[in-house]
XYZ file of C-alpha atoms in Angstrom:
358
model
C 91.048 88.153 75.199
C 90.104 88.246 78.797
C 88.174 85.127 80.337
C 84.595 85.412 81.099
C 82.877 83.353 83.775
C 79.721 81.533 82.976
C 77.109 81.301 85.458
C 78.545 84.025 87.643
C 81.587 81.963 88.635
C 85.370 82.664 88.009
C 87.985 80.021 87.101
C 88.066 79.054 90.858
C 84.557 78.345 91.147
C 83.857 81.566 93.028
C 81.794 84.489 92.528
C 84.065 87.025 90.824
C 84.701 90.024 92.761
C 83.541 88.919 96.040
C 86.820 89.581 97.791
C 87.152 93.193 96.463
C 83.339 93.580 97.146
C 83.741 92.292 100.741
C 86.736 94.709 101.120
C 85.119 97.739 100.144
C 82.204 97.001 102.470
C 84.747 97.021 105.404
C 85.749 100.673 104.815
C 83.217 102.455 107.155
C 84.118 100.175 110.109
C 87.788 100.652 109.432
C 87.454 104.367 109.404
C 85.824 104.167 112.884
C 88.821 102.058 113.859
C 91.295 104.552 112.774
C 89.467 107.436 114.469
C 89.265 105.449 117.653
C 92.930 104.709 117.872
C 94.078 108.037 116.596
C 96.016 108.895 119.609
C 99.073 106.794 118.191
C 99.235 108.952 114.965
C 98.915 112.153 117.207
C 101.873 111.047 119.194
C 104.053 110.316 116.228
C 103.075 113.757 114.800
C 103.920 115.550 118.036
C 107.391 114.008 118.054
C 108.031 114.765 114.487
C 106.726 118.494 114.785
C 109.047 119.023 117.558
C 112.038 118.270 115.389
C 110.780 121.004 112.944
C 111.261 119.551 109.520
C 112.139 122.071 106.965
C 110.752 120.253 103.941
C 108.833 117.080 103.041
C 109.557 114.252 100.556
C 106.922 111.640 99.901
C 107.855 108.250 98.468
C 105.548 105.512 97.023
C 104.055 103.548 94.247
C 100.825 102.794 92.554
C 97.930 103.372 94.836
C 99.995 104.689 97.729
C 101.540 107.084 95.382
C 97.946 108.614 95.005
C 97.730 108.724 98.815
C 100.974 110.483 98.728
C 99.979 113.118 96.540
C 96.926 113.687 98.610
C 99.351 114.169 101.675
C 101.245 116.825 99.411
C 98.072 118.823 99.072
C 97.409 118.578 102.853
C 101.088 119.585 104.028
C 101.232 122.426 101.538
C 97.757 123.945 102.306
C 97.237 122.927 105.777
C 100.752 123.722 106.886
C 102.698 125.800 104.218
C 105.226 123.105 104.345
C 107.025 122.506 101.011
C 106.638 119.010 99.549
C 108.026 116.895 96.686
C 107.451 113.538 95.423
C 110.487 111.313 95.442
C 112.010 109.973 92.310
C 113.385 106.734 93.991
C 115.773 105.920 90.855
C 117.818 108.788 91.692
C 119.208 106.758 95.029
C 118.364 103.141 93.853
C 119.608 103.140 90.392
C 122.044 106.324 90.335
C 123.196 106.275 93.700
C 122.600 109.850 94.489
C 122.976 110.884 98.009
C 121.489 114.381 98.503
C 121.646 116.293 101.992
C 118.431 115.348 103.697
C 119.285 116.938 107.153
C 116.096 118.005 108.786
C 113.826 116.738 105.872
C 111.045 114.581 106.623
C 110.715 111.432 104.134
C 107.251 109.860 104.286
C 107.260 106.487 102.772
C 103.666 105.066 102.084
C 103.262 101.409 101.297
C 100.397 98.857 101.842
C 102.626 95.922 102.524
C 105.727 97.594 103.323
C 107.620 94.900 101.256
C 108.915 96.512 98.012
C 112.702 96.663 97.911
C 112.850 99.932 96.156
C 111.016 101.657 98.808
C 113.162 100.010 101.477
C 116.199 100.969 99.754
C 115.052 104.493 99.273
C 114.224 104.939 102.816
C 117.325 103.416 104.137
C 119.299 105.778 102.070
C 117.410 108.877 103.216
C 117.896 107.851 106.691
C 121.590 107.702 106.198
C 121.497 111.077 104.511
C 120.175 112.774 107.576
C 116.429 112.497 106.997
C 113.568 111.895 109.580
C 111.811 108.908 108.095
C 108.186 107.727 108.529
C 106.710 104.855 107.261
C 102.745 104.634 106.712
C 101.816 100.976 106.246
C 99.371 98.157 106.649
C 102.151 96.035 108.219
C 103.917 97.202 111.327
C 105.968 94.066 111.158
C 107.272 94.862 107.611
C 110.763 95.579 106.587
C 109.894 99.257 105.688
C 108.791 99.836 109.359
C 111.939 98.298 110.519
C 114.249 100.653 108.545
C 112.289 103.826 109.354
C 112.558 105.920 112.652
C 108.894 106.417 112.796
C 105.790 104.124 111.835
C 101.857 104.601 111.236
C 99.908 101.516 111.163
C 96.906 102.401 109.132
C 94.705 99.596 110.631
C 93.055 98.368 107.405
C 93.389 94.608 108.369
C 94.376 92.078 105.881
C 93.740 92.985 102.251
C 93.408 90.089 99.826
C 91.957 91.532 96.429
C 94.584 92.590 94.247
C 92.776 96.062 93.561
C 93.612 98.256 96.764
C 90.503 99.821 98.103
C 90.312 99.792 101.877
C 93.969 100.407 102.325
C 93.747 103.510 100.058
C 91.060 105.253 102.189
C 92.870 104.185 105.291
C 95.963 105.719 104.156
C 94.170 109.068 103.351
C 92.622 109.043 106.856
C 95.711 108.216 108.699
C 97.589 110.936 106.711
C 95.074 113.369 107.598
C 95.191 112.809 111.137
C 98.864 112.904 111.068
C 99.039 116.293 109.362
C 96.321 117.554 111.733
C 98.647 116.319 114.614
C 101.625 118.344 113.105
C 99.627 121.484 113.501
C 98.205 120.730 116.946
C 94.620 119.792 115.731
C 92.689 116.911 116.939
C 91.247 115.745 113.611
C 87.645 115.846 115.053
C 86.187 117.059 111.783
C 86.732 113.495 110.200
C 84.156 112.000 112.900
C 81.559 112.402 110.252
C 83.253 110.067 107.764
C 82.150 106.576 108.798
C 78.585 107.147 108.699
C 78.721 109.048 105.374
C 80.780 106.366 104.062
C 78.172 103.679 104.834
C 75.457 105.805 103.219
C 77.544 106.009 100.078
C 78.405 102.395 99.827
C 74.704 101.651 100.333
C 73.795 102.977 96.945
C 75.409 100.051 95.042
C 72.334 99.772 92.637
C 72.659 103.131 91.661
C 76.281 102.792 90.526
C 75.391 99.296 89.006
C 72.965 101.218 86.615
C 75.645 103.919 85.903
C 78.221 101.246 85.211
C 75.801 99.958 82.260
C 76.599 103.304 80.359
C 80.398 102.465 80.417
C 80.516 98.615 79.961
C 81.816 99.128 76.213
C 83.730 102.068 76.729
C 87.182 101.959 74.864
C 88.672 104.845 76.814
C 87.805 107.152 79.680
C 89.228 110.575 80.846
C 89.213 111.601 84.680
C 89.689 114.886 85.834
C 89.935 117.050 88.863
C 91.651 119.904 90.443
C 92.836 120.426 94.230
C 92.178 117.763 96.699
C 90.058 115.804 94.125
C 93.026 115.239 91.790
C 94.434 112.193 93.826
C 91.157 110.829 93.567
C 90.971 111.356 89.708
C 94.209 109.420 89.470
C 93.280 106.541 91.869
C 90.013 106.103 89.997
C 91.839 105.842 86.618
C 94.285 103.115 88.401
C 91.204 101.241 89.504
C 89.591 101.170 86.356
C 92.633 100.279 84.299
C 93.751 97.389 86.615
C 90.296 95.912 87.074
C 88.389 96.310 83.527
C 91.384 96.922 81.473
C 89.827 100.176 80.065
C 92.567 102.732 79.107
C 91.579 105.597 81.718
C 93.816 108.913 81.427
C 93.908 111.194 84.554
C 94.518 114.946 84.303
C 94.426 117.849 86.270
C 91.815 119.964 84.948
C 94.445 122.754 84.209
C 96.697 120.291 82.423
C 93.552 118.980 80.487
C 93.172 122.270 78.851
C 96.639 122.451 77.591
C 96.505 119.940 74.809
C 94.659 116.691 75.835
C 91.044 118.251 75.727
C 91.677 117.643 71.825
C 90.871 113.952 72.261
C 87.555 114.530 74.003
C 84.573 113.815 72.013
C 80.997 112.752 72.661
C 81.791 109.084 72.552
C 84.658 108.654 75.208
C 83.173 109.318 78.703
C 84.785 111.961 80.900
C 84.502 111.555 84.574
C 84.829 114.794 86.649
C 85.595 114.608 90.404
C 84.202 117.858 91.772
C 84.907 118.770 95.355
C 82.687 121.179 97.093
C 85.145 124.011 97.741
C 87.837 125.841 95.992
C 89.110 122.983 93.988
C 85.458 122.596 92.361
C 85.503 126.361 91.647
C 88.741 126.076 89.976
C 87.462 122.888 87.790
C 84.362 125.091 86.746
C 86.008 126.482 83.459
C 86.999 122.920 82.583
C 83.448 121.609 82.968
C 82.217 124.494 80.937
C 84.603 123.511 77.988
C 83.766 119.821 78.279
C 79.920 120.640 78.006
C 80.870 122.828 75.119
C 82.600 119.863 73.354
C 79.548 117.643 73.817
C 81.409 115.258 76.048
C 79.649 112.339 78.010
C 80.216 113.921 81.404
C 79.997 112.034 84.352
C 80.279 113.958 87.605
C 81.251 112.895 91.185
C 80.391 115.758 93.476
C 77.610 118.160 94.776
C 74.033 117.823 93.519
C 74.121 120.939 91.365
C 77.075 119.691 89.375
C 75.599 116.452 88.814
C 72.287 118.014 87.515
C 74.345 119.807 84.985
C 76.169 116.674 83.757
C 75.228 113.748 81.527
C 75.320 111.433 84.431
C 76.774 111.281 87.994
C 76.588 110.493 91.646
C 75.849 112.908 94.238
C 78.099 112.909 97.093
C 76.845 114.042 100.746
C 79.480 117.099 100.921
C 77.281 119.298 103.254
C 79.326 120.075 106.364
C 82.394 117.846 105.065
C 85.667 119.859 105.048
C 86.817 119.976 101.475
C 90.298 118.112 102.429
C 88.180 115.285 103.897
C 86.028 114.793 100.669
C 88.417 112.597 98.780
C 87.784 109.816 101.409
C 84.207 109.702 100.121
C 84.722 110.784 96.514
C 86.583 107.408 95.689
C 84.142 105.121 96.959
C 81.556 105.457 94.124
C 84.475 105.232 91.778
C 85.702 101.980 93.414
C 82.218 100.502 93.015
C 82.046 101.970 89.530
C 85.518 99.926 88.472
C 84.077 96.996 90.207
C 80.552 96.889 88.472
C 82.167 97.932 85.069
C 84.703 94.900 85.378
C 81.589 92.392 86.182
C 79.707 93.854 83.582
C 82.350 93.102 81.172
C 82.685 89.379 82.323
C 86.019 89.654 84.134
C 86.916 89.158 87.722
C 88.059 92.146 89.642
C 89.696 90.132 92.302
C 92.351 88.868 90.014
C 93.400 91.344 87.439
C 95.874 89.815 84.772
C 99.513 90.229 85.275
C 99.452 91.686 88.614
C 100.822 90.771 92.148
C 99.969 92.094 95.724
C 103.517 93.086 96.367
C 105.323 94.647 93.373
C 108.938 94.071 93.688
C 110.743 96.978 91.952
C 114.260 97.564 92.561
């Protein structure tokens, strides 16, 4: 059994979740800071673009792995550059040494301190790769072993569940990809104000969270740019509230897992306003046909056709930027469900801020 905290206090005599809540609230200001200092990201992008990488490998764990998946969509769609997600054990456990000449290896890590990330990056550089570290710590060991580095400028993150470092990674990766293609990333200028508006709707999310306080399982689905959001939302729910949350691409959901969907277990659908949302439409129709308790994060028309939801301000926001807004109500949902279940989202059991895998 997880501990509960009488009179709104945790075992340390503090308000449970105050650190996570405070860090979520920092995100609009953090997004502005990244946009204001975007020249450094563009300079790194210009240098790498001049070296004409033929392929990209993305290396990460946990929340950063979901940011890496977002980068994969960006690089393949915006640049037409083939990408893969690294299996680090091929080098760290099995000692494989592939030829990575002219391959760009991007390693994403909040702390830059995980031994397997450092070992994998070091091996990639020795194999001829261009290496780029994307971290929240420019003084980290990972930054030191990489040829290039991007500081995501999130500031210290003390809560165990990553919130602001995730959105900081997404925006930094977006600006990097725009820099590779010679763009200025100006489309992202709308994000800080919109993020502030979304985060200001906490009462709305708190009311929605009451529906899921006693959920025993959740399914989260999306397609396209929204799929990394679905995976990150599932991770946040599992690590804070301990609810088993299964994330699927909408296409994969139809290939078997749809059978477990009923009118009891909630389904959260992340519906981007664009091609990804259109591709998800047949999945939404099937879910409604099965009587699913469908919670939609997305445009108003999609929310109105669901059991419940959160309307995102997507008008005028490029589809590839919407994930930076999509995750915000889902971070808040994880926080509110956890509080409602009498747990402390600041200190999930059995977790550490730096996970030392080898």
